[in-house]
Coordinates of C-alpha atoms in Angstrom, one line a residue:
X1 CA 30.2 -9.3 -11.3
X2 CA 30.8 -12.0 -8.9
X3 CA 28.2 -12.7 -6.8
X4 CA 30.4 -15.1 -3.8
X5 CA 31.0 -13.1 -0.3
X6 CA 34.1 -12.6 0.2
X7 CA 34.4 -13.8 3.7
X8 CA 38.0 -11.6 4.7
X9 CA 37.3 -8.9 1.9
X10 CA 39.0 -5.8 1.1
X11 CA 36.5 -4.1 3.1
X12 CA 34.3 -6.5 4.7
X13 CA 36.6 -8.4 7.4
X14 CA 35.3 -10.6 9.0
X15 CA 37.6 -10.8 12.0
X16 CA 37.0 -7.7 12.9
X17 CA 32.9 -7.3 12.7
X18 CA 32.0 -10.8 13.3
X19 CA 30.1 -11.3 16.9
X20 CA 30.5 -7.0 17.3
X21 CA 28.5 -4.4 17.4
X22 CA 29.8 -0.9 16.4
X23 CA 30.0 1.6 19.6
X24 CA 32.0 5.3 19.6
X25 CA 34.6 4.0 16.7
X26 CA 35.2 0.7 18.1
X27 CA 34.0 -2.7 17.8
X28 CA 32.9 -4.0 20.9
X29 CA 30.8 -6.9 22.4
X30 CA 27.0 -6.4 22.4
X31 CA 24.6 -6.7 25.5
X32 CA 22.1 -8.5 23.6
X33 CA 24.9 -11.4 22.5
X34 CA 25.1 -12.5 18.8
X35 CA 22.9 -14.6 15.9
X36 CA 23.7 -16.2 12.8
X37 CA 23.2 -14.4 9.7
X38 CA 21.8 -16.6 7.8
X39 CA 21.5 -16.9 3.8
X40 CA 17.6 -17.5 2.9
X41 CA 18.1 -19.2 -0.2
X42 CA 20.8 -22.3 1.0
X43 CA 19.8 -21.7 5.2
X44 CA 23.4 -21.5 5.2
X45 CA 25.7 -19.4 8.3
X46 CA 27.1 -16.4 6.6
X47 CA 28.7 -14.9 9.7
X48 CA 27.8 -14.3 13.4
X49 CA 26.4 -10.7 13.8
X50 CA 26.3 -8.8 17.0
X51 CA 23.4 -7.2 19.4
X52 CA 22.7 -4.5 21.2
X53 CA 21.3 -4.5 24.2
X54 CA 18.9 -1.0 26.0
X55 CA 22.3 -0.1 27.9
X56 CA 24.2 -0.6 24.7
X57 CA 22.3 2.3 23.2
X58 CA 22.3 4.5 26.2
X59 CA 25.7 4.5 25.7
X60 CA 26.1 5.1 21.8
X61 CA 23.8 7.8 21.9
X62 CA 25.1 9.6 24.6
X63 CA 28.8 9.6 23.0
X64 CA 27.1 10.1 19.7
X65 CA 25.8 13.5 21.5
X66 CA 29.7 14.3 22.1
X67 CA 30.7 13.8 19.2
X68 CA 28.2 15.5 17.7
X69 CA 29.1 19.1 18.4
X70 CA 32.6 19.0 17.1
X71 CA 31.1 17.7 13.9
X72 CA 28.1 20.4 13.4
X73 CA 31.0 23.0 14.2
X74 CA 33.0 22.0 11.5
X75 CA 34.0 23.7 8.2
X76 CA 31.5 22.8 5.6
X77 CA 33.7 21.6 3.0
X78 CA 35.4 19.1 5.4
X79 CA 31.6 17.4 5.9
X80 CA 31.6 17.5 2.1
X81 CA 34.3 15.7 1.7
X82 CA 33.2 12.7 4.0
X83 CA 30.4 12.2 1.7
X84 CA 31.9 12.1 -1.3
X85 CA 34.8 10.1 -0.1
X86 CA 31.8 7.6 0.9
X87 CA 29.9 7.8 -2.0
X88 CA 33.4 7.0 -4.0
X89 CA 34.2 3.8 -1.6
X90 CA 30.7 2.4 -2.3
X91 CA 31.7 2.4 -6.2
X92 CA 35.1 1.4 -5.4
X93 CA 33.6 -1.9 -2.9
X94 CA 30.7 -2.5 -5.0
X95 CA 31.7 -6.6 -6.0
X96 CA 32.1 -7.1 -2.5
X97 CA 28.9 -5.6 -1.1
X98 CA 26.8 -6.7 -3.9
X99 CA 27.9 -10.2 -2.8
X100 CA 26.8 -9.8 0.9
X101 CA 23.6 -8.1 -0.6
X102 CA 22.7 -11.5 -2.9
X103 CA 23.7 -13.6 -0.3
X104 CA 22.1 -12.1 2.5
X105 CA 19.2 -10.5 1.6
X106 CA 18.5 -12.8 -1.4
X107 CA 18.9 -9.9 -4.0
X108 CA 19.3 -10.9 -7.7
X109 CA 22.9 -9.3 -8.7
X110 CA 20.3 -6.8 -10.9
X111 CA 18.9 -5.5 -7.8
X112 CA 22.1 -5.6 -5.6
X113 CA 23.6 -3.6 -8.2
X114 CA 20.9 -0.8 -8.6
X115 CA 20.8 -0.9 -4.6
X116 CA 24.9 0.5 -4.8
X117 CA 24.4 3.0 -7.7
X118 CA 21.4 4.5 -5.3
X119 CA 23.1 4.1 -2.8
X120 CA 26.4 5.7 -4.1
X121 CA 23.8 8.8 -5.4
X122 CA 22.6 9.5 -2.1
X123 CA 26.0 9.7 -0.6
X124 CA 27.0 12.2 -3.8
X125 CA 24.0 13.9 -3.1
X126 CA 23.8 14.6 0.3
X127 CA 28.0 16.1 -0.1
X128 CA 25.8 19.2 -1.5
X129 CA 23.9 20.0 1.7
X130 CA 26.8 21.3 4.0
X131 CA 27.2 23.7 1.7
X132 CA 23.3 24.4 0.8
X133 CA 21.1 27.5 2.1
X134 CA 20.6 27.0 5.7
X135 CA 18.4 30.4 7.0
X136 CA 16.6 33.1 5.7
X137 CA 16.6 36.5 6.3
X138 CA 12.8 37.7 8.0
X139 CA 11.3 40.9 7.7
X140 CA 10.4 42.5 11.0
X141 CA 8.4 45.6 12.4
X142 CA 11.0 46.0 14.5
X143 CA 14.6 47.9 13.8
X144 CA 16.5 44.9 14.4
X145 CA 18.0 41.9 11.6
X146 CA 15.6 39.3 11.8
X147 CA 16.7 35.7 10.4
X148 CA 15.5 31.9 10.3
X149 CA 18.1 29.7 10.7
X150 CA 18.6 25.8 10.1
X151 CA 20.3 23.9 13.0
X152 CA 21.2 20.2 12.9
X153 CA 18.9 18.3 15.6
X154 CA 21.9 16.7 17.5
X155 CA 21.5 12.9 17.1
X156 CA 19.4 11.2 14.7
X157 CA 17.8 7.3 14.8
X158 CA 18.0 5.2 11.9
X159 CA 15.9 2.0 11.7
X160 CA 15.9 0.1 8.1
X161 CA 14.2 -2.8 6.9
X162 CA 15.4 -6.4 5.7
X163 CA 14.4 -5.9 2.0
X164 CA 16.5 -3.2 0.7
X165 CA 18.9 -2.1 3.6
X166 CA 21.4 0.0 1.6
X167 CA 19.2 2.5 -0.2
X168 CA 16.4 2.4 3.4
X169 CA 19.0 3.1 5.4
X170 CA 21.9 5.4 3.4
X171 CA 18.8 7.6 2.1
X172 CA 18.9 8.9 6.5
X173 CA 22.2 8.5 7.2
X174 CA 23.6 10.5 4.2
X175 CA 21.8 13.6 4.4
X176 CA 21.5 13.4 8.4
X177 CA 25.5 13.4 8.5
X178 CA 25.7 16.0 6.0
X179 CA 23.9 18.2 8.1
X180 CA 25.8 17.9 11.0
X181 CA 24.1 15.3 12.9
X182 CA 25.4 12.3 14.1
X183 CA 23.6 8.7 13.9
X184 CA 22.9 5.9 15.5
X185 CA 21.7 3.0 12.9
X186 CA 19.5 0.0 13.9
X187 CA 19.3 -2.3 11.0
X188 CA 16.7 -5.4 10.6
X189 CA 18.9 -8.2 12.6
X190 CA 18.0 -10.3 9.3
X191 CA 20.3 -8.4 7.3
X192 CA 23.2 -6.9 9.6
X193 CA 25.9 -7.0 6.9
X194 CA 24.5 -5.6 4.5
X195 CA 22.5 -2.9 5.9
X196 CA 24.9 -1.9 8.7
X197 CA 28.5 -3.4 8.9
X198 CA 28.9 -2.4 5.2
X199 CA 27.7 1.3 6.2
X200 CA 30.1 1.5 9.4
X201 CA 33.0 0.0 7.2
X202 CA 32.2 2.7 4.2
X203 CA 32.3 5.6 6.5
X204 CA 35.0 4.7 8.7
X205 CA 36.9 4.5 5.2
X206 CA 35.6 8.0 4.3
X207 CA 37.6 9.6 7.4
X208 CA 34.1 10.4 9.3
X209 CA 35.0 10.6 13.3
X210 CA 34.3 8.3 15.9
X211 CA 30.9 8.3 17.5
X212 CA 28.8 10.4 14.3
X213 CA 27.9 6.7 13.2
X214 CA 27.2 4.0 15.4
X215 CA 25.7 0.3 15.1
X216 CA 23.2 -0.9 17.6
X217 CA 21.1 -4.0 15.7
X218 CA 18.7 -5.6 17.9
X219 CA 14.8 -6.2 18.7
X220 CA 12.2 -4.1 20.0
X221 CA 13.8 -3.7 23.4
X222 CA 16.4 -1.8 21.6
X223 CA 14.1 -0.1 18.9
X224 CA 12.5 1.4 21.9
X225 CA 15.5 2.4 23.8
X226 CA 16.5 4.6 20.7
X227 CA 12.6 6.2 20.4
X228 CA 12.5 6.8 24.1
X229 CA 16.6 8.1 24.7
X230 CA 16.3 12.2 25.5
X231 CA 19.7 12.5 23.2
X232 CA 17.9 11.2 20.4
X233 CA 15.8 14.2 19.0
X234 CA 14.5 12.6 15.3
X235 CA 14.0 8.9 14.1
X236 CA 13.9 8.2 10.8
X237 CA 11.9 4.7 10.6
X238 CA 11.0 2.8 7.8
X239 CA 8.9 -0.8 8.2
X240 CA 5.6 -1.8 8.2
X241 CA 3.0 0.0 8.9
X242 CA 1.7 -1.8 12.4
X243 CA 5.7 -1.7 13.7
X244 CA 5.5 2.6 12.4
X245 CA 1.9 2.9 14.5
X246 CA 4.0 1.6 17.6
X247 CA 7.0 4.2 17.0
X248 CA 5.2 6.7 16.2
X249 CA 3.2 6.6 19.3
X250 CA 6.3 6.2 21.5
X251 CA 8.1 8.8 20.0
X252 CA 5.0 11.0 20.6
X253 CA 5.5 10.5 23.9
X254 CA 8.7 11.5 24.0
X255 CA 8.0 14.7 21.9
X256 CA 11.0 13.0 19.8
X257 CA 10.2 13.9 15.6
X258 CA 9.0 10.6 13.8
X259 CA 9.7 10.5 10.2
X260 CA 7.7 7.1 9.3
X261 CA 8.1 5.9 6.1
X262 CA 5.6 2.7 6.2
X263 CA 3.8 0.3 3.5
X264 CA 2.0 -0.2 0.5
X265 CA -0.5 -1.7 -1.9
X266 CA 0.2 0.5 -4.5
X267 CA -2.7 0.2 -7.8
X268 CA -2.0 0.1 -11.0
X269 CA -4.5 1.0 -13.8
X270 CA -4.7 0.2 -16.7
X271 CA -6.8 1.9 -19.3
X272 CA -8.7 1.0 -22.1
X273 CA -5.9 2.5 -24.4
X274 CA -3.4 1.2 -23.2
X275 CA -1.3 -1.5 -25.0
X276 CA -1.9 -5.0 -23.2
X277 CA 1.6 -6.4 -24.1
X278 CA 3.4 -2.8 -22.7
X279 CA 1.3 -3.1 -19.5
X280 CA 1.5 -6.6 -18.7
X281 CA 5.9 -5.8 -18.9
X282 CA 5.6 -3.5 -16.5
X283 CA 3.4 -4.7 -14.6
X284 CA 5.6 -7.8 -14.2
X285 CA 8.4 -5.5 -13.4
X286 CA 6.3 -3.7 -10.9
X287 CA 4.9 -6.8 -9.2
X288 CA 7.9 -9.3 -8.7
X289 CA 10.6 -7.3 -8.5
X290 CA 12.5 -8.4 -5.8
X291 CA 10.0 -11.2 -5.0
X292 CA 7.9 -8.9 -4.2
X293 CA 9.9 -7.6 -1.2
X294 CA 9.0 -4.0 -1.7
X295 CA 6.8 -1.1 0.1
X296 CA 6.3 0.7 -3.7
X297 CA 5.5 -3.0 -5.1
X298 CA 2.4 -2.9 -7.6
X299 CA -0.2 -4.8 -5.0
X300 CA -3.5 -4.1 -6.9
X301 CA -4.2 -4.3 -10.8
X302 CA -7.1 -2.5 -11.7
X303 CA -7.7 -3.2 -15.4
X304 CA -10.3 -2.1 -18.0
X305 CA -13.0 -4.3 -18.7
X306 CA -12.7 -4.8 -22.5
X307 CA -8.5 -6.0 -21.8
X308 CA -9.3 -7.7 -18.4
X309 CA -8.9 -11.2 -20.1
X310 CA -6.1 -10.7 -22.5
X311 CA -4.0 -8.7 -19.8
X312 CA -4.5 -11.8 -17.1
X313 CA -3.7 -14.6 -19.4
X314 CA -0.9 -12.8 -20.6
X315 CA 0.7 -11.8 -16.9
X316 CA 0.0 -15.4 -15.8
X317 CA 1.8 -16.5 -18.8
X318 CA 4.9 -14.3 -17.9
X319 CA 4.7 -15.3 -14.3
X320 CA 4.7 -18.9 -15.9
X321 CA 8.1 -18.7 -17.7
X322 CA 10.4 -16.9 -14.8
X323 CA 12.8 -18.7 -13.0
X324 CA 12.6 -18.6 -9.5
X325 CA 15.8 -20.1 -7.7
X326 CA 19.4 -18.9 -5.8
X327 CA 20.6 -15.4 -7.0
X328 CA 24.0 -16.5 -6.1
X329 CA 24.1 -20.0 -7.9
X330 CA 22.9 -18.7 -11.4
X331 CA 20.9 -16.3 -13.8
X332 CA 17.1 -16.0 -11.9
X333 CA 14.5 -13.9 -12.2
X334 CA 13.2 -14.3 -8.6
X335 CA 15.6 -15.3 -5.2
X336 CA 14.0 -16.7 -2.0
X337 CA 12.2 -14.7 0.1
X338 CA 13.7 -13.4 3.4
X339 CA 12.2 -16.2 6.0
X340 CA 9.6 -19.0 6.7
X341 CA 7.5 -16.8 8.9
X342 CA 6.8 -14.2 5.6
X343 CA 6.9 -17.2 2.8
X344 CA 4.3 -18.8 5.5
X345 CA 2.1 -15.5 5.7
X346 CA 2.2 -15.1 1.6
X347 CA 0.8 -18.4 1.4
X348 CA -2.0 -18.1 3.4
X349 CA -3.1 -15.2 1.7
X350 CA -3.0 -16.7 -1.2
X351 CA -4.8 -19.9 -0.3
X352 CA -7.7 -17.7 1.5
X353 CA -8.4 -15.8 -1.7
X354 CA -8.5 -18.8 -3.7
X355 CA -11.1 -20.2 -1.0
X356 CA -13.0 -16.3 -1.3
X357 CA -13.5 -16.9 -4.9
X358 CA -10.4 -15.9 -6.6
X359 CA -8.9 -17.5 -9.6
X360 CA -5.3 -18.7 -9.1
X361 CA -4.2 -18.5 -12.9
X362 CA -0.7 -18.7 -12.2
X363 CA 1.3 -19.6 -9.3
X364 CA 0.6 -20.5 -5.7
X365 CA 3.6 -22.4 -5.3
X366 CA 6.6 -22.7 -3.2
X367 CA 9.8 -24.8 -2.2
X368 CA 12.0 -24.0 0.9
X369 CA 12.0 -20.0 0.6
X370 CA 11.4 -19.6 -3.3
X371 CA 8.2 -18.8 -3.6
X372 CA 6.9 -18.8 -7.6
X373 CA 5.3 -15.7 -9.1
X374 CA 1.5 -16.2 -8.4
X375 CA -1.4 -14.5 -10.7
X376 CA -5.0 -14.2 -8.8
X377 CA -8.0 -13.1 -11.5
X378 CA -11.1 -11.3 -10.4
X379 CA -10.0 -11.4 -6.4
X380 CA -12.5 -10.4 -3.8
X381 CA -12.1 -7.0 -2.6
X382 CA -12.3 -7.9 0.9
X383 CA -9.9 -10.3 0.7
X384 CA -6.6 -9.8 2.5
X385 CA -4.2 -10.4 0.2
X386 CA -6.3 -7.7 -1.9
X387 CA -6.1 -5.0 1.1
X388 CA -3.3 -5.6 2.5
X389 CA 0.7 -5.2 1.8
X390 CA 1.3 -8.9 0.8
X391 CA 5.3 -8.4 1.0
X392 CA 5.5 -11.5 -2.1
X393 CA 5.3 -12.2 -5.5
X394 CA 1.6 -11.8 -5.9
X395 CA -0.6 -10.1 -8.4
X396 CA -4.5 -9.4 -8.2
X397 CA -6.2 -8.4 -11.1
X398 CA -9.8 -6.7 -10.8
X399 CA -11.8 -5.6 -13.8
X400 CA -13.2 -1.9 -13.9
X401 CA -15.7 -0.5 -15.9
X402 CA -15.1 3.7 -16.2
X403 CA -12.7 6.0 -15.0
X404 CA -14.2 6.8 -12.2
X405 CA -14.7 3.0 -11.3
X406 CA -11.1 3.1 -11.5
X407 CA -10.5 5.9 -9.3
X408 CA -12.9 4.8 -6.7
X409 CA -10.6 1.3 -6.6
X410 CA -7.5 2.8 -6.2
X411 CA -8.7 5.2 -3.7
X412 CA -10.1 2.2 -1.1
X413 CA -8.0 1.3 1.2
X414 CA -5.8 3.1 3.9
X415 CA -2.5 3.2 1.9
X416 CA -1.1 5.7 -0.2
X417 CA 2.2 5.4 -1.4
X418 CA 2.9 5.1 -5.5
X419 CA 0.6 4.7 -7.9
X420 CA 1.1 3.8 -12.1
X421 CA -1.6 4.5 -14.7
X422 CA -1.0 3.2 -17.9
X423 CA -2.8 4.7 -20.8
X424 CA -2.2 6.2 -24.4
X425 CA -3.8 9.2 -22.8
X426 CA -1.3 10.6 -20.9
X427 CA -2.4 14.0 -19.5
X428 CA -6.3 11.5 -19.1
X429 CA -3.7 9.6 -16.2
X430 CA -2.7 12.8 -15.1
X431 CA -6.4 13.9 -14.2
X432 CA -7.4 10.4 -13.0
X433 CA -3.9 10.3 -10.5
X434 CA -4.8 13.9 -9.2
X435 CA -7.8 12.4 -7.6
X436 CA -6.2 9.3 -6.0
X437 CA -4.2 10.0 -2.4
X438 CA -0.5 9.0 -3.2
X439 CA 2.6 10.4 -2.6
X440 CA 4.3 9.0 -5.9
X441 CA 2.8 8.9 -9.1
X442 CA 4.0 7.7 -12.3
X443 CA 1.8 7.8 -15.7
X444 CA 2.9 4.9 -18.1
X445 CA 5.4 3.5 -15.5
X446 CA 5.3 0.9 -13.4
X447 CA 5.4 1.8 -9.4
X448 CA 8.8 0.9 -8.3
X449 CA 10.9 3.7 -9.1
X450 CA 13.9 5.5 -6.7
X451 CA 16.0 8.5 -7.9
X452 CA 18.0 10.4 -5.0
X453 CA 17.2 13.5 -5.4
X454 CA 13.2 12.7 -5.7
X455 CA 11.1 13.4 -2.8
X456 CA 9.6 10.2 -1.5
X457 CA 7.2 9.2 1.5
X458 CA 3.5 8.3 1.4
X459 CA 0.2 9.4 2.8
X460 CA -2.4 7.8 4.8
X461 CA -1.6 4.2 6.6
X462 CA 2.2 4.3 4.2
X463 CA 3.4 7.2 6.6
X464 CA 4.2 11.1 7.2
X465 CA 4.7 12.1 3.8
X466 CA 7.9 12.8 2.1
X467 CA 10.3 13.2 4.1
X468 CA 13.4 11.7 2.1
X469 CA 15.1 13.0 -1.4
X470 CA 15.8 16.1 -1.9
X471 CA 18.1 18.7 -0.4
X472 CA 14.9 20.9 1.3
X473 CA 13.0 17.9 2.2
X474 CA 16.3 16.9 3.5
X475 CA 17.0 19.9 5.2
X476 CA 13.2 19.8 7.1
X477 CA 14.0 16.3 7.6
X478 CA 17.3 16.6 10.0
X479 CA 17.3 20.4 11.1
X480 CA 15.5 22.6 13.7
X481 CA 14.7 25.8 12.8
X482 CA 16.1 29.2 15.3
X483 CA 14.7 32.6 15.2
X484 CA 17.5 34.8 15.9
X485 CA 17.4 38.6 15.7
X486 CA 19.8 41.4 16.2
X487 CA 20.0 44.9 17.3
X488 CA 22.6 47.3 16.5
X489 CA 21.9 48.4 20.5
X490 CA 19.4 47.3 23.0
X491 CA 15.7 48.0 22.8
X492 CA 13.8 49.5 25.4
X493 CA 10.6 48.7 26.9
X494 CA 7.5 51.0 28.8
X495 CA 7.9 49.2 32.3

């Protein structure tokens, strides 16, 4: 597939979106002006984007709250229909968006492709939930029909990430429109396009009314006004794990629902059975997929002591020979990463392990935005880039000695997202993963896996748990529940 944007596509206009945000079915000028969108790996101007301003959302959510009512009162079969138009249009549009997604984000075509097939999944997916169980019927002591019933929550707060904007984003707005819901979508300025204007375009294609989707991009003044509006009743968030502390404590204050999908270091052990050459591919996988750019992103290698050796040299000789360059000028392993303020951050944590002790055995490098595929041996394990979510191509290998060694090192740490064990023992992983705190695990697999109709979320410091995939976690996600009884005539009561 190509991988040039299309700047006056089929689908992707950019008369109409450029400079715009997207407010009750019409483009309109934002209060928070406009920005470049700008490709990381050439600094080149894609397009202007718009931004919202506080007012700007005031005003979205409180149309979006209109709009909403018609929408949840609507035959479920027309809702279905919406979504599986959608999900069709991504297929249909996929060229075009895949070239926004490589130029914008910095995807390789690989990972801009998988990102529409998800994406396309979740819209195919979520067409099942109008039409899915809502209630239940309750037993009572009294003679009256008791039941539990599943209502949508009105108007629903989408905020995505730069790194993969289509599947973070579609994976809430999907199901939450499905449900009867309507949505108002802030997407990481970095990445407008791709993880908003696309969605808008998509949908507006699909026949979904004005007002149930609406595009408010813009900074924290704006991520705040969306928490702290009364019409929005549940925010779906996904970020880092300081910027989720910060919503989740406003939208405790607000007694709005938080669904905080946050970070990751995930481990990845590697047994003493395991076969080196087996682990090290996915490990490689695992670890610069993406450059890195990834909350499930292998972080920590925790490797038997009798394979430590041969399973370093042989991951610093992979990380050696990949080719780190544009996605969108030729055939690369790794594209740029998204800015100078994370490729800065990467480095540094990198250069203060080296000084803690550890052994850089491959990489440490960058030019511009490309930062090369760096392999640290026997790193401290109180160094940052150790504890912490690195967000970059970076691998750091620790030796263990037993199993429970290796549970103890996977455990540390306040993260808890996915987790891979490799071994030729597989049901051994499965008793050494039921003692680590994750929310994904995967024995003899690497830890960057996404499937639609999975449930996925993290514990601990990498959020609330799972709160996405799945039509019941779906379903708790993006519905209230109502007691409602009935009695064939009215009770009486002694006073």
């Amino acid at each position: 597939m190509a991988t040039t944007v299309q700047t006056r596509g089929v689908l992707l206009d950019e008369a109409t979106f450029a400079g715009k945000i997207y407010i009750d079915g019409e483009w309109v000028t934002g209060a928070g002006g406009e920005i470049p969108s700008i490709a990381p790996a050439t600094g080149e101007t894609l397009v202007s984007v718009g931004l919202a301003g506080p007012a700007d959302v005031t005003r979205a959510a409180a149309s979006a709250h209109v709009a909403q009512q018609a929408w949840a009162a609507s035959p479920h079969p027309v809702r279905a229909a919406v979504l599986r138009r959608a999900a069709q249009l991504w297929e249909e549009h996929a060229e075009e968006i895949m070239g926004w997604n490589v130029k914008e984000v910095g995807a390789i075509p690989p990972i801009a492709g998988f990102a529409l097939h998800v994406t396309a999944s979740e819209c195919y997916e979520a067409s099942g939930l109008p039409s899915a169980p809502v209630g239940s019927i309750l037993s009572s002591e009294e003679p009256r029909l008791s039941l539990a019933q599943q209502v949508p929550v009105g108007v629903v707060g989408v905020i995505s990430p730069f790194n993969v904007p289509l599947i973070l984003g579609i994976r809430a707005v999907a199901p939450a429109l499905a449900l009867g819901n309507a949505v108002l979508l802030k997407p990481d300025p970095r990445t407008v396009v791709t993880g908003g204007v696309t969605m808008v375009r998509i949908f507006e294609e699909a026949g979904l009314p004005a007002g149930l989707l609406q595009l408010v991009p813009g900074g924290a003044d704006v991520g705040e006004a969306l928490v702290a509006d009364p019409h929005v009743r549940v925010i779906a968030f996904t970020g880092s794990t300081r910027a989720g502390r910060m919503v989740g404590e406003l939208a405790g204050k607000h007694l709005t629902r938080a669904h905080l999908e946050l970070g990751g270091n995930s481990a990845f052990i590697v047994r003493h059975d395991a076969d080196v050459d087996q682990a090290v591919n996915l490990a490689t996988w695992g670890t610069f997929l993406h450059q890195g750019q990834i909350c499930m992103t292998v972080g920590r290698h925790i490797v038997h002591e009798s394979i430590f050796e041969s399973y370093v040299e042989k991951l610093a000789a992979k990380a050696d020979s990949m080719h780190v360059g544009d996605p969108a000028a030729g055939q690369v392993h790794l594209g740029p990463l998204i800015d100078e303020v994370q490729r800065d951050r990467v480095h540094t944590l990198v250069q203060d392990a080296v000084a803690q002790g550890a052994q850089l055995r491959a990489g440490g490098t960058y030019e511009e935005l490309f930062y090369r595929p760096t392999v640290l041996a026997n790193t401290p394990r109180d160094a940052a880039v150790y504890c912490d979510e690195v967000f970059g191509p970076v691998a750091s290998v620790v030796s263990y000695s037993t199993d429970d060694e290796a549970v103890a090192l996977a455990s540390e740490g306040d993260y808890g997202l996915s987790l891979g064990i490799i071994t030729a023992d597989a049901l051994a992983g499965l008793e050494l993963a039921q003692r680590i705190p994750t929310g994904i695990v995967h024995i003899n697999d690497q830890t960057v896996n996404d499937e639609a109709n999975t449930p996925f979320g993290g514990v601990g410091s990498s959020g609330t748990g799972a709160r996405h995939g799945g039509a019941q976690a779906n379903i708790d996600a993006f519905t209230e529940t109502r007691w409602i009884t009935m009695r064939r005539v009215p009770g009486t009561y002694p006073l």
